[in-house]
């Protein structure tokens, strides 16, 4: 499959799942409303109930003095607020993973099945099906990234020691080593950041197309990228296109806001339109990369999603075909043309 065919297939799958845009927008606004109800309103109520001195007292607490922390009359309130924040972040993460899993399942269905049609029942089914695998997979990827970041952070201390020793020997060499270290760290971080998201996308593709486990999906994504370096190059191409388009679209909001009178009225509905377009571009981004993965590793994938939602055909009602006599063998020596 060529890149042109891959983009065409991705556009087709994204257009089939265009209704994912309002679904994602609804989920985003629901999480925002939940944030206001669960966290902002309780903090405002607590501030009104305990007075404005509460925030000042919490700010003036000495974190190095354990006794002062334990004796604070606002400690219980702070612990409760921290627990609420933790519960909200956990719930929001679960909702985001559920929506992400359902969206990826529907996008994969649009790529596999030519007759695919978006249905909310199918979205909820795919979200439920892939919530556990996506949660496990993202946990593995996140743990690997944290381990790598810790190793990078640990390497800073011996590197600083080496640069300190070089300062006493040669100032130019120490400056060069410091500059080189910063550049290497920046490139490593960018590569790690891009590689993590590439592994996440291709690993999710392995989950939805091959129905593998979370660990197998991580191994499959790493193997896929290392076996086919062009996969990472295609991913970076899609990233550049995606972010360039988003920057131009987001910049247009400021342009509309600068229009006298009309801009002030139109900026909010135009912002909603821009947000919808950005969500569509996110769906298209995933669809194109899924299309690339399916074009390379599509053999042996799961059956089309439409086969799981249609009613099974009763084979007993199928009229058997009449028996036909075997075709007469032709003698090759007779020379039939």
Coordinates of C-alpha atoms in Angstrom, one line a residue:
X1 CA 0.0 0.0 0.0
X2 CA 1.4 3.4 -1.0
X3 CA 1.4 6.5 1.2
X4 CA -1.3 7.9 -1.0
X5 CA -3.5 4.9 -0.5
X6 CA -2.8 4.9 3.2
X7 CA -4.0 8.6 3.5
X8 CA -7.0 7.8 1.4
X9 CA -7.9 4.8 3.6
X10 CA -7.4 6.9 6.7
X11 CA -9.7 9.7 5.4
X12 CA -12.3 7.1 4.6
X13 CA -12.2 5.6 8.1
X14 CA -12.3 9.0 9.7
X15 CA -15.3 10.1 7.6
X16 CA -17.1 6.9 8.6
X17 CA -16.5 7.8 12.2
X18 CA -17.3 11.5 12.0
X19 CA -19.8 11.1 14.8
X20 CA -16.8 10.4 17.1
X21 CA -16.3 14.2 17.1
X22 CA -19.4 15.1 19.1
X23 CA -18.8 12.1 21.3
X24 CA -15.3 13.3 22.2
X25 CA -16.5 16.9 22.7
X26 CA -19.3 15.7 25.0
X27 CA -16.8 13.6 27.0
X28 CA -14.5 16.6 27.3
X29 CA -17.2 19.0 28.5
X30 CA -18.6 16.4 30.9
X31 CA -15.1 16.1 32.5
X32 CA -14.8 19.8 32.7
X33 CA -18.3 20.1 34.4
X34 CA -17.3 17.3 36.7
X35 CA -14.1 19.2 37.6
X36 CA -16.1 22.3 38.5
X37 CA -18.7 20.3 40.5
X38 CA -16.3 18.0 42.3
X39 CA -13.3 20.3 43.0
X40 CA -13.9 24.0 42.3
X41 CA -17.3 24.3 44.1
X42 CA -16.2 22.4 47.2
X43 CA -13.0 24.6 47.5
X44 CA -15.1 27.8 47.1
X45 CA -17.6 26.6 49.7
X46 CA -14.8 25.6 52.1
X47 CA -13.2 29.1 51.7
X48 CA -16.5 30.8 52.4
X49 CA -17.1 28.5 55.4
X50 CA -13.7 28.8 57.0
X51 CA -12.9 32.3 55.9
X52 CA -10.2 33.7 53.7
X53 CA -7.6 33.0 56.4
X54 CA -7.7 29.3 55.4
X55 CA -5.7 29.8 52.3
X56 CA -3.2 32.1 54.1
X57 CA -2.8 29.5 56.9
X58 CA -2.2 26.7 54.4
X59 CA 0.3 28.9 52.5
X60 CA 2.3 29.8 55.6
X61 CA 2.6 26.2 56.8
X62 CA 6.2 25.0 57.2
X63 CA 6.4 21.6 55.4
X64 CA 9.6 20.9 57.2
X65 CA 7.9 21.0 60.6
X66 CA 5.8 17.8 60.9
X67 CA 4.3 18.9 64.2
X68 CA 3.0 22.1 62.7
X69 CA 1.5 20.2 59.8
X70 CA -0.2 17.7 62.1
X71 CA -1.6 20.3 64.5
X72 CA -3.0 22.5 61.7
X73 CA -6.8 22.8 62.0
X74 CA -7.0 22.8 58.2
X75 CA -5.1 19.6 57.7
X76 CA -8.2 17.4 57.5
X77 CA -9.6 19.7 54.9
X78 CA -6.4 19.6 52.9
X79 CA -6.3 15.8 53.0
X80 CA -9.9 15.6 51.9
X81 CA -9.3 18.0 49.0
X82 CA -6.2 16.0 48.0
X83 CA -8.2 12.8 48.1
X84 CA -11.0 14.4 45.9
X85 CA -8.4 15.5 43.4
X86 CA -6.9 12.0 43.3
X87 CA -10.3 10.4 42.8
X88 CA -11.2 12.9 40.1
X89 CA -7.9 12.4 38.2
X90 CA -8.4 8.6 38.4
X91 CA -12.0 8.8 37.2
X92 CA -11.1 11.2 34.4
X93 CA -8.2 8.9 33.3
X94 CA -10.6 6.0 33.1
X95 CA -13.1 7.9 31.1
X96 CA -10.4 9.1 28.7
X97 CA -9.1 5.5 28.3
X98 CA -12.6 4.2 27.7
X99 CA -13.3 6.9 25.0
X100 CA -9.9 6.2 23.5
X101 CA -10.4 2.5 23.3
X102 CA -13.9 2.8 21.9
X103 CA -12.7 5.3 19.3
X104 CA -9.8 3.1 18.2
X105 CA -12.0 0.1 18.0
X106 CA -14.5 2.0 15.7
X107 CA -11.7 3.4 13.6
X108 CA -10.2 -0.1 13.1
X109 CA -13.7 -1.3 12.1
X110 CA -13.9 1.5 9.5
X111 CA -10.6 0.3 8.1
X112 CA -11.4 -3.4 8.1
X113 CA -15.0 -3.3 6.9
X114 CA -16.0 -1.5 3.7
X115 CA -19.6 -1.5 4.8
X116 CA -18.9 -0.1 8.3
X117 CA -21.4 2.3 9.8
X118 CA -20.9 4.2 13.1
X119 CA -23.3 3.2 15.9
X120 CA -23.2 4.2 19.5
X121 CA -23.9 0.7 20.6
X122 CA -20.8 -0.4 18.7
X123 CA -18.8 2.4 20.3
X124 CA -19.8 1.4 23.8
X125 CA -19.1 -2.2 23.0
X126 CA -15.6 -1.4 21.7
X127 CA -15.0 0.9 24.7
X128 CA -15.9 -1.9 27.1
X129 CA -13.9 -4.5 25.1
X130 CA -10.7 -2.5 24.9
X131 CA -10.7 -0.6 28.2
X132 CA -8.8 -3.3 30.1
X133 CA -6.2 -3.9 27.4
X134 CA -5.7 -0.2 26.7
X135 CA -5.3 0.4 30.5
X136 CA -2.7 -2.3 30.8
X137 CA -0.9 -1.2 27.7
X138 CA -0.6 2.4 28.7
X139 CA 0.5 1.3 32.2
X140 CA 3.4 -0.7 30.6
X141 CA 4.4 2.2 28.4
X142 CA 4.2 4.7 31.2
X143 CA 6.3 2.5 33.5
X144 CA 8.9 2.1 30.8
X145 CA 9.0 5.9 30.2
X146 CA 9.4 6.6 33.9
X147 CA 12.2 4.1 34.2
X148 CA 14.0 5.7 31.2
X149 CA 13.6 9.2 32.6
X150 CA 15.0 8.0 36.0
X151 CA 18.0 6.6 34.2
X152 CA 18.5 9.9 32.3
X153 CA 18.2 11.8 35.6
X154 CA 20.7 9.6 37.3
X155 CA 23.2 10.1 34.5
X156 CA 23.1 13.9 35.2
X157 CA 25.1 13.6 38.4
X158 CA 28.2 11.8 37.0
X159 CA 28.1 14.1 34.0
X160 CA 28.2 17.2 36.2
X161 CA 31.1 15.7 38.1
X162 CA 33.0 15.2 34.8
X163 CA 32.3 18.7 33.6
X164 CA 33.4 20.1 37.0
X165 CA 36.7 18.2 36.7
X166 CA 37.2 19.5 33.2
X167 CA 36.6 23.1 34.3
X168 CA 39.9 22.9 36.2
X169 CA 41.8 21.5 33.3
X170 CA 40.4 23.2 30.2
X171 CA 37.6 25.8 30.2
X172 CA 36.9 25.5 26.5
X173 CA 36.6 21.7 26.8
X174 CA 34.2 22.0 29.7
X175 CA 32.0 24.5 27.9
X176 CA 31.9 22.2 24.8
X177 CA 31.0 19.2 27.0
X178 CA 28.3 21.2 28.8
X179 CA 26.8 22.4 25.5
X180 CA 27.0 18.9 24.0
X181 CA 25.3 17.4 27.0
X182 CA 22.4 19.8 26.8
X183 CA 21.9 19.1 23.1
X184 CA 22.1 15.3 23.6
X185 CA 19.7 15.5 26.5
X186 CA 17.2 17.6 24.4
X187 CA 17.5 15.3 21.4
X188 CA 17.1 12.2 23.7
X189 CA 14.0 13.7 25.3
X190 CA 12.4 14.6 22.0
X191 CA 13.2 11.2 20.6
X192 CA 11.8 9.5 23.7
X193 CA 8.7 11.7 23.6
X194 CA 8.0 10.9 19.9
X195 CA 9.0 7.3 20.3
X196 CA 6.6 6.8 23.2
X197 CA 3.6 8.1 21.3
X198 CA 4.6 6.1 18.2
X199 CA 4.7 2.9 20.3
X200 CA 1.4 3.9 21.9
X201 CA -0.3 4.3 18.5
X202 CA 1.1 1.2 16.9
X203 CA 0.6 -0.8 20.0
X204 CA -3.0 0.2 20.2
X205 CA -3.3 -0.8 16.5
X206 CA -2.0 -4.2 17.5
X207 CA -4.6 -4.4 20.3
X208 CA -7.5 -3.6 18.1
X209 CA -6.5 -5.5 14.9
X210 CA -4.8 -8.6 16.3
X211 CA -6.6 -8.7 19.7
X212 CA -3.3 -9.4 21.5
X213 CA -2.6 -8.8 25.2
X214 CA -1.1 -5.6 26.6
X215 CA 2.4 -7.0 26.9
X216 CA 2.2 -8.5 23.5
X217 CA 1.0 -5.2 22.1
X218 CA 4.0 -3.4 23.6
X219 CA 6.4 -6.0 22.1
X220 CA 4.6 -5.9 18.8
X221 CA 4.9 -2.1 18.6
X222 CA 8.6 -2.1 19.4
X223 CA 9.2 -4.9 16.9
X224 CA 7.2 -3.2 14.3
X225 CA 9.1 0.1 14.5
X226 CA 12.6 -1.5 14.7
X227 CA 11.8 -4.0 11.9
X228 CA 10.4 -1.2 9.7
X229 CA 12.1 2.2 10.4
X230 CA 9.9 3.8 7.7
X231 CA 7.0 3.3 10.2
X232 CA 8.6 5.8 12.6
X233 CA 9.3 8.1 9.6
X234 CA 5.7 8.0 8.5
X235 CA 4.6 8.7 12.1
X236 CA 6.8 11.8 12.2
X237 CA 5.5 12.9 8.9
X238 CA 1.9 12.7 10.3
X239 CA 3.0 14.5 13.5
X240 CA 4.4 17.4 11.5
X241 CA 1.3 17.7 9.3
X242 CA -1.0 17.4 12.4
X243 CA 0.7 20.0 14.5
X244 CA 1.2 22.4 11.6
X245 CA -2.5 22.3 10.7
X246 CA -3.5 22.7 14.4
X247 CA -1.2 25.7 14.8
X248 CA -2.8 27.4 11.7
X249 CA -6.3 26.5 12.8
X250 CA -5.8 27.8 16.4
X251 CA -4.2 31.0 15.1
X252 CA -7.3 31.7 13.1
X253 CA -9.3 32.0 16.3
X254 CA -7.1 35.1 17.3
X255 CA -7.7 36.5 13.8
X256 CA -11.5 36.3 14.2
X257 CA -11.3 37.8 17.7
X258 CA -9.5 40.8 16.3
X259 CA -12.4 41.7 14.0
X260 CA -14.2 44.7 15.4
X261 CA -17.7 44.0 16.9
X262 CA -18.4 40.9 14.8
X263 CA -15.3 39.1 16.1
X264 CA -16.5 39.5 19.7
X265 CA -19.8 37.9 18.8
X266 CA -18.4 35.2 16.6
X267 CA -15.4 34.1 18.6
X268 CA -17.2 31.7 20.8
X269 CA -19.1 29.7 18.1
X270 CA -16.1 29.9 15.9
X271 CA -14.0 28.4 18.8
X272 CA -16.5 25.5 19.0
X273 CA -16.1 24.9 15.3
X274 CA -12.3 25.0 15.5
X275 CA -12.5 22.6 18.4
X276 CA -14.6 20.2 16.4
X277 CA -12.1 20.4 13.5
X278 CA -9.2 19.7 15.9
X279 CA -11.0 16.6 17.2
X280 CA -11.6 15.4 13.7
X281 CA -7.9 15.9 12.9
X282 CA -7.0 13.8 15.9
X283 CA -9.3 11.1 14.7
X284 CA -7.8 11.4 11.2
X285 CA -4.3 11.2 12.7
X286 CA -5.1 7.9 14.4
X287 CA -7.0 6.6 11.3
X288 CA -4.0 7.2 9.0
X289 CA -1.5 5.5 11.2
X290 CA -3.9 2.6 11.8
X291 CA -4.3 2.4 8.0
X292 CA -0.6 2.2 7.6
X293 CA -0.3 -0.5 10.2
X294 CA -3.2 -2.5 8.7
X295 CA -1.7 -2.2 5.3
X296 CA 1.5 -3.8 6.6
X297 CA 0.3 -6.2 9.3
X298 CA -3.4 -6.6 8.3
X299 CA -3.3 -10.3 7.6
X300 CA -4.6 -12.4 10.4
X301 CA -6.5 -9.5 12.0
X302 CA -9.8 -9.8 13.8
X303 CA -13.1 -10.1 11.8
X304 CA -14.9 -6.9 10.7
X305 CA -16.9 -5.2 13.4
X306 CA -20.0 -5.6 11.4
X307 CA -19.8 -9.3 11.8
X308 CA -20.1 -9.0 15.5
X309 CA -23.2 -6.8 15.4
X310 CA -25.2 -8.5 12.7
X311 CA -27.7 -11.3 13.4
X312 CA -26.3 -14.8 12.8
X313 CA -27.9 -16.5 9.8
X314 CA -29.6 -19.8 10.5
X315 CA -27.9 -22.3 8.3
X316 CA -30.9 -24.7 8.5
X317 CA -32.9 -22.2 6.4
X318 CA -30.4 -22.1 3.6
X319 CA -31.6 -24.0 0.6
X320 CA -28.9 -26.4 -0.5
X321 CA -27.6 -26.1 -4.0
X322 CA -28.4 -28.9 -6.4
X323 CA -25.7 -31.4 -7.0
X324 CA -23.9 -31.0 -10.2
X325 CA -21.9 -33.6 -12.0
X326 CA -18.2 -33.0 -12.1
X327 CA -16.9 -31.2 -15.1
X328 CA -15.8 -33.4 -18.0
X329 CA -12.1 -33.9 -18.2
X330 CA -10.5 -32.5 -21.4
X331 CA -7.8 -34.4 -23.0
X332 CA -4.9 -32.1 -23.5
X333 CA -3.9 -34.0 -26.6
X334 CA -7.1 -32.8 -28.4
X335 CA -5.9 -29.2 -28.4
X336 CA -8.9 -27.2 -27.2
X337 CA -8.4 -23.4 -27.9

